[in-house]
Every structure is written in C-alpha cells, then in structure tokens.
XYZ file of C-alpha atoms in Angstrom:
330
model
C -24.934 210.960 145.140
C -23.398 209.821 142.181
C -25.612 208.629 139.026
C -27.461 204.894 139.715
C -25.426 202.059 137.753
C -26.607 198.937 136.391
C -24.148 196.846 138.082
C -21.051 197.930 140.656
C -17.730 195.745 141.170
C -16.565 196.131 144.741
C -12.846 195.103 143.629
C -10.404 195.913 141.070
C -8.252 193.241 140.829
C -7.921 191.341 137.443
C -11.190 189.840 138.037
C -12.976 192.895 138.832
C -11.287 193.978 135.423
C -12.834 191.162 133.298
C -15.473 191.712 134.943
C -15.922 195.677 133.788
C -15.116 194.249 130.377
C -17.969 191.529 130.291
C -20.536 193.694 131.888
C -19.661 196.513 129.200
C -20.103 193.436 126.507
C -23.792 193.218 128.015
C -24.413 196.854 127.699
C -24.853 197.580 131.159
C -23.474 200.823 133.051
C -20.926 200.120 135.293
C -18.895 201.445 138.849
C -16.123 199.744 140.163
C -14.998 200.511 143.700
C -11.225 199.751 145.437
C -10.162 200.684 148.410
C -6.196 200.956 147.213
C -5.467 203.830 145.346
C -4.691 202.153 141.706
C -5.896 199.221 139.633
C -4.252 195.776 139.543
C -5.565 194.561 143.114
C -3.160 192.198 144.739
C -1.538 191.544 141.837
C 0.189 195.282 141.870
C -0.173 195.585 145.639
C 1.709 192.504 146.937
C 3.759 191.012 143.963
C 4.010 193.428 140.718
C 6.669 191.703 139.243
C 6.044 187.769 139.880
C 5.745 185.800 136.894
C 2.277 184.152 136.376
C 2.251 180.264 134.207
C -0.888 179.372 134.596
C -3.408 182.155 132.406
C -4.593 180.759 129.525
C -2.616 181.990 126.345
C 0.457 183.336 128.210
C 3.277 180.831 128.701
C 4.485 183.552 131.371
C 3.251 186.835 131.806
C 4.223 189.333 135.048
C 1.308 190.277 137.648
C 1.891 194.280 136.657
C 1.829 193.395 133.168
C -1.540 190.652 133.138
C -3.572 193.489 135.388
C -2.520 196.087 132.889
C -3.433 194.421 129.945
C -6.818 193.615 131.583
C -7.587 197.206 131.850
C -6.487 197.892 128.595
C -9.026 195.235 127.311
C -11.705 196.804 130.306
C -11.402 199.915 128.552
C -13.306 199.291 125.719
C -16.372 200.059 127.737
C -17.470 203.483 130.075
C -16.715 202.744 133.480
C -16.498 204.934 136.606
C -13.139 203.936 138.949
C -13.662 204.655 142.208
C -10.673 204.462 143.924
C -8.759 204.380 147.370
C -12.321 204.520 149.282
C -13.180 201.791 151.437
C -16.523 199.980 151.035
C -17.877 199.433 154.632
C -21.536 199.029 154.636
C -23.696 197.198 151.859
C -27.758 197.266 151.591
C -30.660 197.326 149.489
C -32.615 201.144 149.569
C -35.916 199.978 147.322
C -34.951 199.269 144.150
C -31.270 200.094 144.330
C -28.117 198.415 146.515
C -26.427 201.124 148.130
C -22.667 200.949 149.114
C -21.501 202.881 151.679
C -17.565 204.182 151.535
C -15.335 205.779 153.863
C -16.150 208.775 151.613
C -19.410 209.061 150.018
C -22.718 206.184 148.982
C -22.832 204.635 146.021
C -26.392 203.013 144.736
C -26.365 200.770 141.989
C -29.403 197.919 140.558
C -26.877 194.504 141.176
C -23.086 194.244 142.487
C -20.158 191.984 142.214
C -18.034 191.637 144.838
C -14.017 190.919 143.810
C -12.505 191.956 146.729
C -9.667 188.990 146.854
C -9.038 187.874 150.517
C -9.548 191.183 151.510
C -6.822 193.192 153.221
C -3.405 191.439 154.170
C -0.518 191.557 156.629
C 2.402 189.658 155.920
C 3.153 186.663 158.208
C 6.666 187.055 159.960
C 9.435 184.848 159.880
C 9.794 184.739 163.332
C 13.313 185.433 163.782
C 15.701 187.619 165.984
C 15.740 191.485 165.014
C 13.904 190.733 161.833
C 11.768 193.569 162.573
C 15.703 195.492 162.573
C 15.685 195.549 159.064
C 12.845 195.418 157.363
C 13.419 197.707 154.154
C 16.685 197.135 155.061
C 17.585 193.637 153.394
C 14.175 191.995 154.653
C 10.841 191.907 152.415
C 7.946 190.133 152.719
C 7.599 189.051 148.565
C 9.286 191.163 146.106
C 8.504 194.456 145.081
C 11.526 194.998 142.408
C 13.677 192.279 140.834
C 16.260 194.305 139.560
C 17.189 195.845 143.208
C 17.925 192.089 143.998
C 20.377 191.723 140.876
C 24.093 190.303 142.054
C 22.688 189.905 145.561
C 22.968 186.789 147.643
C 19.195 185.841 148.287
C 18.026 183.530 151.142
C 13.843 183.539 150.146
C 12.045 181.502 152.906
C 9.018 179.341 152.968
C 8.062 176.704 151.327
C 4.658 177.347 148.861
C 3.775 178.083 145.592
C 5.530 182.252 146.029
C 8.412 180.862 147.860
C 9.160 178.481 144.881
C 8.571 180.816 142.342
C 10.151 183.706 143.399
C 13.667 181.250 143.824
C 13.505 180.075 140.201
C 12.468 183.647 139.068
C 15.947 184.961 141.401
C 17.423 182.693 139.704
C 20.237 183.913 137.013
C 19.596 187.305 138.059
C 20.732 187.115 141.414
C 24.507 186.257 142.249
C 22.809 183.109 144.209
C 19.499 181.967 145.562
C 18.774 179.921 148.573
C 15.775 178.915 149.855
C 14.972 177.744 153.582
C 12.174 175.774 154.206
C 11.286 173.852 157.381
C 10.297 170.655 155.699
C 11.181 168.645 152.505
C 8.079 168.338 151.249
C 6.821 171.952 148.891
C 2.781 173.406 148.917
C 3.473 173.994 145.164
C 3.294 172.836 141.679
C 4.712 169.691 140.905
C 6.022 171.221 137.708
C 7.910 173.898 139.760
C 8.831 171.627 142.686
C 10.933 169.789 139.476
C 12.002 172.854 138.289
C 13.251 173.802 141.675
C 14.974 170.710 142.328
C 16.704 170.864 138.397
C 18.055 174.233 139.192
C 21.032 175.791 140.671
C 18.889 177.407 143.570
C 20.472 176.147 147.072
C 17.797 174.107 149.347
C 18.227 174.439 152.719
C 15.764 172.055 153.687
C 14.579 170.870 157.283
C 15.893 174.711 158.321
C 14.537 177.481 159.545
C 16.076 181.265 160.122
C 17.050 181.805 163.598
C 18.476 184.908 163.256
C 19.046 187.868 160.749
C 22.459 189.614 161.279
C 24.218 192.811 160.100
C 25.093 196.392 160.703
C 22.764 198.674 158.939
C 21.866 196.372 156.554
C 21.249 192.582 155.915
C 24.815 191.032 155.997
C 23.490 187.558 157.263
C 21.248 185.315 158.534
C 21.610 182.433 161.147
C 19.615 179.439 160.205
C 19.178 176.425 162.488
C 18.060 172.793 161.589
C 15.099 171.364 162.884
C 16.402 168.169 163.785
C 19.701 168.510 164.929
C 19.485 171.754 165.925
C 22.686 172.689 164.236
C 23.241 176.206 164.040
C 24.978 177.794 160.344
C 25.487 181.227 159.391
C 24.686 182.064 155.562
C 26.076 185.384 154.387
C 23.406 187.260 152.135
C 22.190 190.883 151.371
C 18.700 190.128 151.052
C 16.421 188.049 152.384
C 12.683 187.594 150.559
C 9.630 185.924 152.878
C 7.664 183.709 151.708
C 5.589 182.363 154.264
C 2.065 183.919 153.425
C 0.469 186.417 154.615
C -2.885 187.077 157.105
C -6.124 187.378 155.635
C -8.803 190.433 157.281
C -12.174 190.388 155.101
C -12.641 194.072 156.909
C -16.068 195.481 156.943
C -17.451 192.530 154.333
C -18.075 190.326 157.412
C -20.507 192.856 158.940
C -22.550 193.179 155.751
C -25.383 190.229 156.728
C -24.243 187.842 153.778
C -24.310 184.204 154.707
C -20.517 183.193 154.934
C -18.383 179.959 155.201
C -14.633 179.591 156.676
C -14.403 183.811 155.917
C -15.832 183.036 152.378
C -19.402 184.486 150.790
C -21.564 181.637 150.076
C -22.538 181.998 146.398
C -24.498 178.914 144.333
C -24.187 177.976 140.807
C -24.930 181.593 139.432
C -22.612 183.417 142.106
C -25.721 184.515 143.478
C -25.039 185.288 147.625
C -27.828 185.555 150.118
C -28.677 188.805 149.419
C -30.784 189.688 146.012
C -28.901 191.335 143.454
C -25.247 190.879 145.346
C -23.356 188.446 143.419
C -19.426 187.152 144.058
C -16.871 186.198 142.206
C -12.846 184.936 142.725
C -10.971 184.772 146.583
C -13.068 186.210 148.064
C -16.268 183.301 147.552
C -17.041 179.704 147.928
C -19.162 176.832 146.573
C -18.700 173.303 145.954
C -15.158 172.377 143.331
C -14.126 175.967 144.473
C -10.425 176.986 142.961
C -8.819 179.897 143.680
C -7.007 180.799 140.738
C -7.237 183.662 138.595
C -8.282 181.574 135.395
C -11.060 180.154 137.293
C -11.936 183.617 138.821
C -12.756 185.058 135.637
C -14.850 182.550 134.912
C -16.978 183.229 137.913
C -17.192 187.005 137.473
C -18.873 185.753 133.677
C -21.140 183.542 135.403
C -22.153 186.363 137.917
C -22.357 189.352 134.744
C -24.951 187.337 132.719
C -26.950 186.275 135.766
C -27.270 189.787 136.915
C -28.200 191.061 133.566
C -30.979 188.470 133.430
C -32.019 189.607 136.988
C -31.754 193.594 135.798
C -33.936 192.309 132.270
C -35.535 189.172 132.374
C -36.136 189.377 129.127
C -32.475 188.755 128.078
C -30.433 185.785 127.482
C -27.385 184.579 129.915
C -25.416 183.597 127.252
C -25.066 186.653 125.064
C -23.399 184.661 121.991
C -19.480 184.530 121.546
C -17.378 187.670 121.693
C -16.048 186.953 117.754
C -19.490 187.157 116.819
C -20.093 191.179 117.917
C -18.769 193.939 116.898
C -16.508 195.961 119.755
C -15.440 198.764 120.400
C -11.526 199.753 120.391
C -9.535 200.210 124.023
C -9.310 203.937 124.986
C-alpha cells in the first residue's frame, strides 16, 4: 500500500494538471491516477495536434503543447503519477478514501475526480468499406498534420472539431473539403465565419456514401440528401469528425449520485460522497460549461474546499499566486 495522500486526482488531463499545481500551492501531498499510459488526457489521446483559441492568454496554442506546459507548471510541486492503471472501485476505509485499480489500492484523505467523459470510441461515418481502410486513408480526428501535407482532405461532420480541423488543413493540405449533412454548423460563430471566408470546399446537405480505392483511400462517393445525387470526390485522406461515444466505465458503479452520465457536484464541487470532489467533463451543476478554461476553474474551487475539509482551520482562498513565493518547475 502506497503512503496515504492528502488529496488524489483520478485524471490527468489538463485539469487534473492544474489541479496537482493548485493543490501543491496549498501544501498538500498529492497522487494522481490515469488509466492511459502518459499525461495530457484527451488532449494527447484523441487530438495532439489541434489548435486550441479559447485558453486564456494563448491566441492559439496546440492540445500536446497546452497539456505539456501544464505539467511543466504542475511540476513545481511533489506529486506521485500513477499511470496506465484503471480506477474501478472508490470508498471510504475510516478516515481515508481508498481507490481501487486494476493493479494495486490507493488510500488518500479527499479526491478529485478529472476523468473527462471517460473512455471513448469514435462514432463511424457510416459508409461502405469504411472499416476497409481505416489507417489506410480513414481517421477518426487527426493524429499528425504533417502526414496530411499535399493531400486532398474530405474531413466530415459538422461541429466545433470538424470546423477546426478544415481551417487548420487548410494551406497545408493540397485542398480541404468538408461534408456535412446540413447547412447549419454546432460551432463557433467566429469559426463558422472563418470557415465560410476560406478556401476550404463545403459540401453541404451531403453525406459520404462510399469510400473507394485499392489499398489505400483514392476516393470517396458522397450523395446529397435531397436529391439524392450521387458525386465521386477524389482524395487521399479522409478525417471524421462526427464525435465520438462516451463510456464513464467503472465511475458509474461507484454509488455517487449522477445526472445524464454526469457526477452531481454543488457550488464547492462537493459530490455525494464526503471528501470526493469533481471537477471538468466529467461533472454537472447548474450554468455548467464544458470547456477547459472553465474546468480549471472548478478543479480550484474543489482544491481549496478540500483543504478546508482536510484543516478547518484554513482559509479557501489562500491569497493570490503573485503574492507567494514558488518554487521553480523540475
């Protein structure tokens, strides 16, 4: 059994991260626990390389780059990584909450769970031999812009990733379309400008029949939802967009009071059990977001209420960060 820690993250996405950084501001000892095998959560297991507008004090940053420089700024402070073990059972032991992994128990006086939306399986397009070539033309997001450089794109779907990715394609690869079933985006009205500014081809009111070629991707066969015209669009690659399948895993078993797949946290991301707070994707409560910038703010709110629940003696608000004295990153 591993050495009891003040507080444990169960997540190590970016706001798992901030939150290692803020509980090491208040002193405490901290664990954090992932079930993938490296840092950066979602943002390095599903898109590494999209660009991310809307963190406060980056005008663009990638999703490698903004997890990495998280842990960087994490690193001031001691904290045990735990990683690629799967939490599966949660529960208080007397005075301690003990997590339960695929691998070994972990006890710990309060915990923070950041697990996202939990584990996720892309959603399909839906067309003929797609399956056929997936690695093989067909991806489900994008792993590496630069293997898409002077290829002819087709990305489908229609929300915020489909829109991004197409104006981030764009200028890199030798042309960019995008296929989406309606006219109408589930993005940014900025971008949805953008979009409609730029020299990415909408193929709008379509949808992708078919995907065509030898070994690899050589086309795709896309057919319009109210005529029901059938076109063939020569391409090399094509990117999917269309989201992806949510599975909360072993959380939903652990006896917290949930809502639509979400833990139920009040105004101190407190949950129903004692000491188990929640912070980011992976909660809810009333004016809910679920953006990074408003995730980090919750995993603050959830830090200083569990060090006032370890020492009610102390303060929530510890004072502002330019008033103490840090450490440097390791």
């Amino acid at each position: 059994m591993s050495a009891v820690k003040d507080i444990c993250f169960v997540g190590a996405g970016p706001v798992g991260l901030f939150g290692v950084f803020y509980a090491g501001l208040r002193g405490m000892s901290v664990r954090c626990i992932d079930s993938l095998p490296s840092l950066g959560g979602q943002l390095e297991a599903l898109y590494p390389e999209k660009p991310i507008y809307d963190m406060p004090g980056f005008p663009v940053i990638g999703a490698r780059e903004l997890w990495q420089q998280m842990a960087e700024q994490a690193s001031r402070f001691e904290c045990e990584y735990v990683l690629g073990e799967e939490c599966l059972k949660i529960e208080r032991a007397g005075a301690v909450i003990r997590i339960e992994t695929n691998r070994g128990a972990y006890d710990s006086r309060s915990v923070v769970i950041c697990a996202g939306l939990g584990a996720f399986t892309p959603t399909k397009i839906g067309a003929e031999r797609e399956a056929d070539f997936v690695g093989k033309g067909v991806s489900y997001g994008v792993q590496s812009v630069e293997e898409l450089r002077g290829r002819r794109v087709v990305v489908v779907g229609g929300g915020d990733s489909a829109v991004d990715w197409a104006l981030a394609l764009e200028g890199v690869a030798e042309s960019v379309s995008l296929v989406h079933r309606r006219d109408a985006f589930r993005a940014h009205e900025h971008s949805v400008a953008k979009l409609r500014g730029s020299s990415v081809h909408l193929r709008l009111f379509q949808i992708v029949e078919k995907i065509e070629g030898a070994k690899r991707v050589e086309r795709v066969v896309v057919k319009h939802t109210q005529s029901g015209e059938l076109e063939r669009v020569d391409c090399d690659a094509v990117v999917a967009c269309v989201g992806y399948k949510m599975d909360l895993g072993p959380i939903k078993s652990w006896g917290l009071a949930m809502e639509r797949n979400r833990i139920v946290v009040n105004e101190k991301m407190e949950s129903s059990m004692e000491g188990v707070y929640a912070a980011g994707d992976v909660c809810t409560h009333p004016g809910k977001l679920e953006l990074i910038a408003t995730g980090v703010g919750e995993v603050c709110v959830a830090v200083n209420f569990a060090k006032v629940y370890l020492d009610p003696d102390s303060k929530a608000f510890p004072g502002h960060s330019s008033d103490m004295k840090l450490p440097e990153p390791k």
